[in-house]
Amino acid sequence: MYPAKFDYHRPSSVQEAVSLLQANPDAKVLAGGHSLLPAMKLRLAQPAALVDIGRIPGLSGVSLADGRLRIGPLTTHAELASSELVRQHCPLLAEAAGVIGDRQVRHRGTIGGNLVHADPASDLPAVVVALDGVLHLTGPGGERQVSAADFFVDLLTTDIQPGELLTAIEVSTLGAGSGSCYLKFEHPASGYAVCGAAAIVQLDGSGRCSGARLALNGVSVKPVDAGAVTGALVGQALDDATIDQAVDAHLSIQDPMGDIYASEEYRQALARSYAKQALKLARDRARG
Ligand SMILES: Cc1cc2nc3c(=O)[nH]c(=O)nc-3n(C[C@H](O)[C@H](O)[C@H](O)COP(=O)(O)OP(=O)(O)OC[C@H]3O[C@@H](n4cnc5c(N)ncnc54)[C@H](O)[C@@H]3O)c2cc1C
């Protein structure tokens, strides 16, 4: 399995990468290569050129500013899973990154590639939606920001425009009284999510829910933002029955996916079960 012929460029700045993408409309950005290269070898993708962003300074690493984490797109899953900053301020992201694929995938795959590829079975899209993520894009027209909720458009399709580069991802941090959980039912061969649930629960001083987020991977063509479920939890004392009832009454999945491994009905049943379990674990962690 050899890819079709392509040109190779290795820019040293974001501006140079954007110029190369503008000059080569059939070019693709190369990050960790763990989705793009298999697709090229199978001839599912035949870019005329690759723009390898791996040596551009400043596109990797995590920093904390104004209560938000800012993450470079080239940060690998292994770096996210082991980062003290991420583990302390955004344990949901560290937990999800730590269950991606296997050790090799986690050391090559990047958060930027994972989000732009937008595989419905990937782990990070729903996590970034639950964390009210904002994606920073730089293109020929300058810089713009898109919320994670608007970034994922369809199967393997995002809002990224021709010539644009994802240059940073910003996510919320979790404060005192909050707990989070990422739980997935993984495909036994690949480790990809057949269903993944990302949950955040915030409790007030009396133990009632003062805020919650829930998003799901794997069950639809793009992440499912289950705002109706979490809306029903706010103000409630979160016993198991309340969580079960909120999920049963309010979790609705538009265009559920089905395939030879897991039917639409099975995925919907998984979604209900994993949503409940993830919310309960997030609640338990918020209680400390
Ligand atoms: C065997 C195997 C198992 C895996 N298991 C899992 C799993 O369990 N869960 C999971 O979530 N993922 C899994 N993955 C995917 C992996 O986690 C990678 O995140 C994913 O392949 C893409 O990241 P990458 O850095 O390799 O991107 P690449 O393959 O280099 O790029 C992917 C796409 O994103 C574009 N792109 C990349 N970076 C940018 C950028 N900064 N700006 C604009 N466009 C960009 C590329 O042009 C390309 O279209 C698995 C992969 C393999 C091979």
Short mmCIF file of C-alpha atoms and ligand atoms in Angstrom, two decimals:
data_model
loop_
_atom_site.label_atom_id
_atom_site.label_comp_id
_atom_site.label_asym_id
_atom_site.label_seq_id
_atom_site.Cartn_x
_atom_site.Cartn_y
_atom_site.Cartn_z
CA MET A 1 0.00 0.00 0.00
CA TYR A 2 1.80 3.06 -1.28
CA PRO A 3 0.31 6.55 -1.45
CA ALA A 4 0.00 8.42 -4.74
CA LYS A 5 2.86 10.84 -5.46
CA PHE A 6 2.83 14.11 -3.54
CA ASP A 7 5.05 17.13 -2.93
CA TYR A 8 6.35 17.70 0.57
CA HIS A 9 6.75 21.08 2.29
CA ARG A 10 8.08 21.78 5.77
CA PRO A 11 7.27 25.40 6.71
CA SER A 12 8.87 27.05 9.72
CA SER A 13 6.07 29.50 10.57
CA VAL A 14 2.26 29.61 10.61
CA GLN A 15 2.30 32.32 7.92
CA GLU A 16 4.49 30.21 5.64
CA ALA A 17 2.16 27.21 6.17
CA VAL A 18 -0.89 29.33 5.32
CA SER A 19 0.84 30.67 2.16
CA LEU A 20 1.71 27.13 1.10
CA LEU A 21 -1.88 25.98 1.65
CA GLN A 22 -3.16 28.96 -0.33
CA ALA A 23 -0.76 28.29 -3.20
CA ASN A 24 -1.59 24.55 -3.23
CA PRO A 25 -5.38 24.13 -2.97
CA ASP A 26 -5.04 20.33 -3.07
CA ALA A 27 -2.49 20.27 -0.23
CA LYS A 28 -3.18 18.74 3.18
CA VAL A 29 -1.71 19.64 6.56
CA LEU A 30 0.35 16.83 8.10
CA ALA A 31 0.42 16.61 11.92
CA GLY A 32 0.90 13.17 13.55
CA GLY A 33 -0.11 11.42 10.32
CA HIS A 34 -2.09 8.73 12.13
CA SER A 35 -5.29 9.35 10.16
CA LEU A 36 -3.96 11.07 7.06
CA LEU A 37 -1.22 8.60 6.14
CA PRO A 38 -3.42 5.47 6.36
CA ALA A 39 -6.02 7.27 4.21
CA MET A 40 -3.31 8.14 1.66
CA LYS A 41 -1.99 4.58 1.60
CA LEU A 42 -5.52 3.31 0.93
CA ARG A 43 -5.84 6.05 -1.75
CA LEU A 44 -8.88 7.40 0.06
CA ALA A 45 -6.96 10.71 0.17
CA GLN A 46 -4.64 11.80 -2.63
CA PRO A 47 -3.36 15.27 -1.71
CA ALA A 48 -1.06 16.83 -4.29
CA ALA A 49 1.15 18.12 -1.48
CA LEU A 50 1.67 17.74 2.26
CA VAL A 51 2.39 20.74 4.47
CA ASP A 52 4.19 19.26 7.47
CA ILE A 53 3.62 21.59 10.44
CA GLY A 54 5.67 19.45 12.84
CA ARG A 55 8.63 21.88 13.03
CA ILE A 56 6.67 25.12 13.47
CA PRO A 57 7.60 26.60 16.85
CA GLY A 58 4.82 27.45 19.30
CA LEU A 59 2.24 24.91 18.10
CA SER A 60 2.78 22.48 20.95
CA GLY A 61 2.27 22.62 24.71
CA VAL A 62 -0.29 23.70 27.31
CA SER A 63 -0.61 26.96 29.25
CA LEU A 64 -3.10 28.42 31.73
CA ALA A 65 -4.44 31.95 31.29
CA ASP A 66 -7.56 33.69 32.63
CA GLY A 67 -9.02 30.43 33.93
CA ARG A 68 -8.78 28.66 30.56
CA LEU A 69 -6.30 26.13 29.22
CA ARG A 70 -4.70 26.96 25.88
CA ILE A 71 -3.40 23.95 24.01
CA GLY A 72 -1.20 23.88 20.92
CA PRO A 73 -2.63 21.69 18.13
CA LEU A 74 0.55 19.58 17.94
CA THR A 75 0.27 18.53 21.58
CA THR A 76 0.12 14.74 21.56
CA HIS A 77 -2.44 12.66 23.42
CA ALA A 78 0.36 11.28 25.63
CA GLU A 79 1.42 14.83 26.55
CA LEU A 80 -2.18 15.75 27.43
CA ALA A 81 -2.64 12.61 29.53
CA SER A 82 0.54 13.19 31.54
CA SER A 83 0.54 17.02 31.79
CA GLU A 84 0.27 18.15 35.43
CA LEU A 85 -1.49 21.33 34.28
CA VAL A 86 -4.13 19.34 32.38
CA ARG A 87 -4.57 16.75 35.11
CA GLN A 88 -5.03 19.42 37.74
CA HIS A 89 -7.19 21.92 35.87
CA CYS A 90 -8.92 19.81 33.25
CA PRO A 91 -8.92 16.16 34.35
CA LEU A 92 -11.63 15.32 31.79
CA LEU A 93 -9.22 16.01 28.93
CA ALA A 94 -6.36 14.08 30.55
CA GLU A 95 -8.65 11.11 31.21
CA ALA A 96 -9.94 11.00 27.61
CA ALA A 97 -6.49 11.46 26.04
CA GLY A 98 -5.19 8.59 28.18
CA VAL A 99 -7.64 6.08 26.68
CA ILE A 100 -7.02 6.91 23.01
CA GLY A 101 -5.80 3.99 20.92
CA ASP A 102 -2.55 2.45 22.14
CA ARG A 103 0.77 3.84 23.34
CA GLN A 104 2.10 4.43 19.84
CA VAL A 105 -1.06 6.25 18.72
CA ARG A 106 -0.98 8.40 21.86
CA HIS A 107 2.64 9.40 21.23
CA ARG A 108 2.14 10.34 17.56
CA GLY A 109 -1.48 11.51 17.37
CA THR A 110 -2.18 15.18 18.12
CA ILE A 111 -5.22 16.97 19.51
CA GLY A 112 -5.31 19.22 16.44
CA GLY A 113 -5.31 16.30 14.00
CA ASN A 114 -7.90 14.48 16.08
CA LEU A 115 -10.30 17.45 16.04
CA VAL A 116 -9.82 18.44 12.38
CA HIS A 117 -10.17 14.84 11.18
CA ALA A 118 -13.55 14.79 13.01
CA ASP A 119 -13.97 11.03 13.07
CA PRO A 120 -17.27 10.41 14.90
CA ALA A 121 -15.55 7.57 16.79
CA SER A 122 -12.73 9.80 18.09
CA ASP A 123 -12.61 10.62 21.77
CA LEU A 124 -11.68 14.29 21.86
CA PRO A 125 -14.46 16.02 19.87
CA ALA A 126 -17.18 15.48 22.52
CA VAL A 127 -14.72 16.28 25.30
CA VAL A 128 -13.89 19.63 23.73
CA VAL A 129 -17.61 20.34 23.22
CA ALA A 130 -18.33 19.52 26.89
CA LEU A 131 -15.47 21.84 27.90
CA ASP A 132 -16.98 24.73 25.88
CA GLY A 133 -13.89 24.69 23.69
CA VAL A 134 -12.93 27.44 21.29
CA LEU A 135 -10.80 26.70 18.22
CA HIS A 136 -8.38 29.32 16.92
CA LEU A 137 -7.92 29.26 13.16
CA THR A 138 -5.46 31.20 11.00
CA GLY A 139 -5.98 31.49 7.26
CA PRO A 140 -5.44 33.78 4.29
CA GLY A 141 -8.08 36.17 5.70
CA GLY A 142 -6.46 36.37 9.15
CA GLU A 143 -7.45 34.83 12.46
CA ARG A 144 -10.88 33.72 13.67
CA GLN A 145 -12.33 31.70 16.51
CA VAL A 146 -15.06 29.05 16.34
CA SER A 147 -16.80 27.36 19.25
CA ALA A 148 -16.37 23.60 19.38
CA ALA A 149 -20.17 23.33 19.23
CA ASP A 150 -20.11 24.96 15.76
CA PHE A 151 -16.82 23.46 14.55
CA PHE A 152 -18.11 19.91 13.93
CA VAL A 153 -20.42 20.03 10.93
CA ASP A 154 -20.90 16.47 9.66
CA LEU A 155 -19.14 13.12 9.20
CA LEU A 156 -15.38 13.88 8.89
CA THR A 157 -16.34 17.50 8.17
CA THR A 158 -15.58 20.64 10.16
CA ASP A 159 -15.98 24.36 9.69
CA ILE A 160 -12.27 24.71 8.76
CA GLN A 161 -11.96 26.55 5.46
CA PRO A 162 -9.45 26.00 2.61
CA GLY A 163 -6.06 27.45 3.54
CA GLU A 164 -6.83 27.53 7.27
CA LEU A 165 -4.67 26.09 10.02
CA LEU A 166 -5.85 25.22 13.51
CA THR A 167 -3.39 27.08 15.74
CA ALA A 168 -4.77 26.67 19.28
CA ILE A 169 -7.56 25.07 21.29
CA GLU A 170 -8.94 26.75 24.41
CA VAL A 171 -10.98 24.85 27.00
CA SER A 172 -12.60 25.61 30.35
CA THR A 173 -10.95 24.54 33.55
CA LEU A 174 -12.83 22.78 36.34
CA GLY A 175 -13.06 24.57 39.68
CA ALA A 176 -13.77 23.54 43.26
CA GLY A 177 -16.97 21.52 43.71
CA SER A 178 -16.81 20.08 40.22
CA GLY A 179 -16.14 16.58 38.96
CA SER A 180 -15.79 15.08 35.51
CA CYS A 181 -15.68 11.71 33.81
CA TYR A 182 -14.93 10.33 30.34
CA LEU A 183 -16.19 6.82 29.83
CA LYS A 184 -16.14 4.86 26.59
CA PHE A 185 -17.25 1.56 25.18
CA GLU A 186 -14.35 0.92 22.87
CA HIS A 187 -14.09 -1.08 19.72
CA PRO A 188 -12.04 -4.14 20.68
CA ALA A 189 -9.79 -3.95 17.60
CA SER A 190 -8.99 -0.23 17.31
CA GLY A 191 -9.85 1.26 20.68
CA TYR A 192 -12.01 3.89 18.95
CA ALA A 193 -15.24 4.86 20.72
CA VAL A 194 -18.32 2.90 19.76
CA CYS A 195 -19.85 5.23 22.34
CA GLY A 196 -18.05 7.74 24.58
CA ALA A 197 -19.59 10.01 27.22
CA ALA A 198 -17.93 13.17 28.56
CA ALA A 199 -19.63 14.51 31.70
CA ILE A 200 -19.00 17.45 34.03
CA VAL A 201 -20.99 18.11 37.22
CA GLN A 202 -20.73 21.20 39.42
CA LEU A 203 -22.23 21.06 42.95
CA ASP A 204 -23.07 24.02 45.19
CA GLY A 205 -22.46 24.20 48.96
CA SER A 206 -25.67 22.28 49.70
CA GLY A 207 -24.72 19.47 47.31
CA ARG A 208 -27.22 20.44 44.61
CA CYS A 209 -26.25 20.59 40.98
CA SER A 210 -25.35 24.14 39.96
CA GLY A 211 -24.15 23.26 36.47
CA ALA A 212 -23.46 20.26 34.26
CA ARG A 213 -22.28 19.36 30.75
CA LEU A 214 -22.69 16.15 28.81
CA ALA A 215 -21.52 15.33 25.28
CA LEU A 216 -21.28 12.01 23.45
CA ASN A 217 -19.00 10.50 20.81
CA GLY A 218 -19.55 7.62 18.44
CA VAL A 219 -23.33 7.61 18.28
CA SER A 220 -23.92 10.22 15.59
CA VAL A 221 -21.97 11.77 12.72
CA LYS A 222 -20.79 14.57 15.02
CA PRO A 223 -20.61 15.01 18.79
CA VAL A 224 -23.98 15.08 20.55
CA ASP A 225 -24.30 18.04 22.93
CA ALA A 226 -26.86 16.80 25.47
CA GLY A 227 -27.81 20.20 26.89
CA ALA A 228 -31.40 19.15 27.49
CA VAL A 229 -30.25 16.42 29.89
CA THR A 230 -27.95 18.67 31.89
CA GLY A 231 -30.52 21.48 31.90
CA ALA A 232 -32.88 19.11 33.71
CA LEU A 233 -30.23 18.38 36.36
CA VAL A 234 -29.51 21.96 37.43
CA GLY A 235 -31.00 22.75 40.83
CA GLN A 236 -31.55 19.08 41.65
CA ALA A 237 -30.03 16.93 44.36
CA LEU A 238 -28.27 14.42 42.13
CA ASP A 239 -29.39 11.02 43.33
CA ASP A 240 -29.13 8.13 40.88
CA ALA A 241 -32.84 8.15 40.07
CA THR A 242 -32.76 11.85 39.12
CA ILE A 243 -29.87 11.26 36.72
CA ASP A 244 -31.53 8.17 35.22
CA GLN A 245 -34.80 10.04 34.68
CA ALA A 246 -33.10 13.08 33.11
CA VAL A 247 -31.22 10.90 30.62
CA ASP A 248 -34.26 8.75 29.78
CA ALA A 249 -36.49 11.79 29.30
CA HIS A 250 -34.13 14.19 27.53
CA LEU A 251 -31.33 12.37 25.69
CA SER A 252 -32.20 12.63 22.04
CA ILE A 253 -29.82 11.60 19.26
CA GLN A 254 -30.43 13.03 15.79
CA ASP A 255 -29.25 10.75 12.97
CA PRO A 256 -27.95 7.87 15.11
CA MET A 257 -25.23 5.85 13.37
CA GLY A 258 -25.30 2.11 12.87
CA ASP A 259 -22.84 -0.28 11.26
CA ILE A 260 -21.90 -3.95 11.10
CA TYR A 261 -20.40 -3.77 14.59
CA ALA A 262 -23.13 -1.84 16.45
CA SER A 263 -26.64 -1.11 15.21
CA GLU A 264 -28.41 2.24 15.66
CA GLU A 265 -30.55 0.77 18.46
CA TYR A 266 -27.54 -0.70 20.24
CA ARG A 267 -25.62 2.58 20.03
CA GLN A 268 -28.62 4.47 21.44
CA ALA A 269 -28.83 2.01 24.33
CA LEU A 270 -25.09 2.44 24.92
CA ALA A 271 -25.50 6.21 24.84
CA ARG A 272 -28.17 6.13 27.57
CA SER A 273 -26.17 3.74 29.72
CA TYR A 274 -22.81 5.54 29.34
CA ALA A 275 -24.41 8.98 29.83
CA LYS A 276 -25.89 7.81 33.15
CA GLN A 277 -22.68 6.16 34.33
CA ALA A 278 -20.48 9.12 33.35
CA LEU A 279 -22.78 11.64 35.08
CA LYS A 280 -22.88 9.54 38.26
CA LEU A 281 -19.10 9.18 38.36
CA ALA A 282 -18.64 12.90 37.71
CA ARG A 283 -21.07 13.59 40.60
CA ASP A 284 -19.17 11.23 42.92
CA ARG A 285 -15.88 12.92 42.02
CA ALA A 286 -17.42 16.37 42.63
CA ARG A 287 -18.42 15.20 46.11
CA GLY A 288 -14.74 14.33 46.68
C1 LIG B 1 -4.64 2.28 15.20
C2 LIG B 1 -5.23 3.60 15.57
C3 LIG B 1 -6.07 3.68 16.65
C4 LIG B 1 -6.63 4.90 17.02
N1 LIG B 1 -7.48 4.94 18.09
C5 LIG B 1 -8.05 6.10 18.42
C6 LIG B 1 -8.95 6.18 19.54
O1 LIG B 1 -9.21 5.21 20.26
N2 LIG B 1 -9.52 7.38 19.81
C7 LIG B 1 -9.25 8.50 19.06
O2 LIG B 1 -9.78 9.57 19.36
N3 LIG B 1 -8.40 8.46 18.02
C8 LIG B 1 -7.79 7.30 17.68
N4 LIG B 1 -6.93 7.28 16.64
C9 LIG B 1 -6.65 8.56 15.91
C10 LIG B 1 -5.46 9.32 16.52
O3 LIG B 1 -5.80 9.59 17.82
C11 LIG B 1 -5.10 10.71 15.90
O4 LIG B 1 -5.52 11.74 16.74
C12 LIG B 1 -5.71 11.00 14.64
O5 LIG B 1 -5.26 9.98 13.79
C13 LIG B 1 -5.35 12.36 13.99
O6 LIG B 1 -4.27 13.04 14.56
P1 LIG B 1 -2.91 13.20 13.79
O7 LIG B 1 -2.08 14.15 14.57
O8 LIG B 1 -2.33 11.87 13.48
O9 LIG B 1 -3.38 13.96 12.45
P2 LIG B 1 -3.08 13.71 10.91
O10 LIG B 1 -3.36 12.31 10.53
O11 LIG B 1 -1.73 14.24 10.56
O12 LIG B 1 -4.17 14.69 10.28
C14 LIG B 1 -5.55 14.38 10.33
C15 LIG B 1 -6.34 15.45 9.57
O13 LIG B 1 -6.29 16.69 10.24
C16 LIG B 1 -5.68 17.72 9.42
N5 LIG B 1 -4.87 18.52 10.34
C17 LIG B 1 -4.03 18.05 11.30
N6 LIG B 1 -3.56 19.07 12.06
C18 LIG B 1 -4.11 20.21 11.55
C19 LIG B 1 -4.02 21.59 11.91
N7 LIG B 1 -3.29 22.02 12.96
N8 LIG B 1 -4.70 22.49 11.18
C20 LIG B 1 -5.46 22.09 10.12
N9 LIG B 1 -5.59 20.80 9.74
C21 LIG B 1 -4.94 19.87 10.45
C22 LIG B 1 -4.89 16.95 8.36
O14 LIG B 1 -4.73 17.71 7.18
C23 LIG B 1 -5.77 15.74 8.16
O15 LIG B 1 -6.85 16.06 7.32
C24 LIG B 1 -6.34 6.09 16.26
C25 LIG B 1 -5.48 6.01 15.16
C26 LIG B 1 -4.93 4.79 14.81
C27 LIG B 1 -3.99 4.73 13.63
#
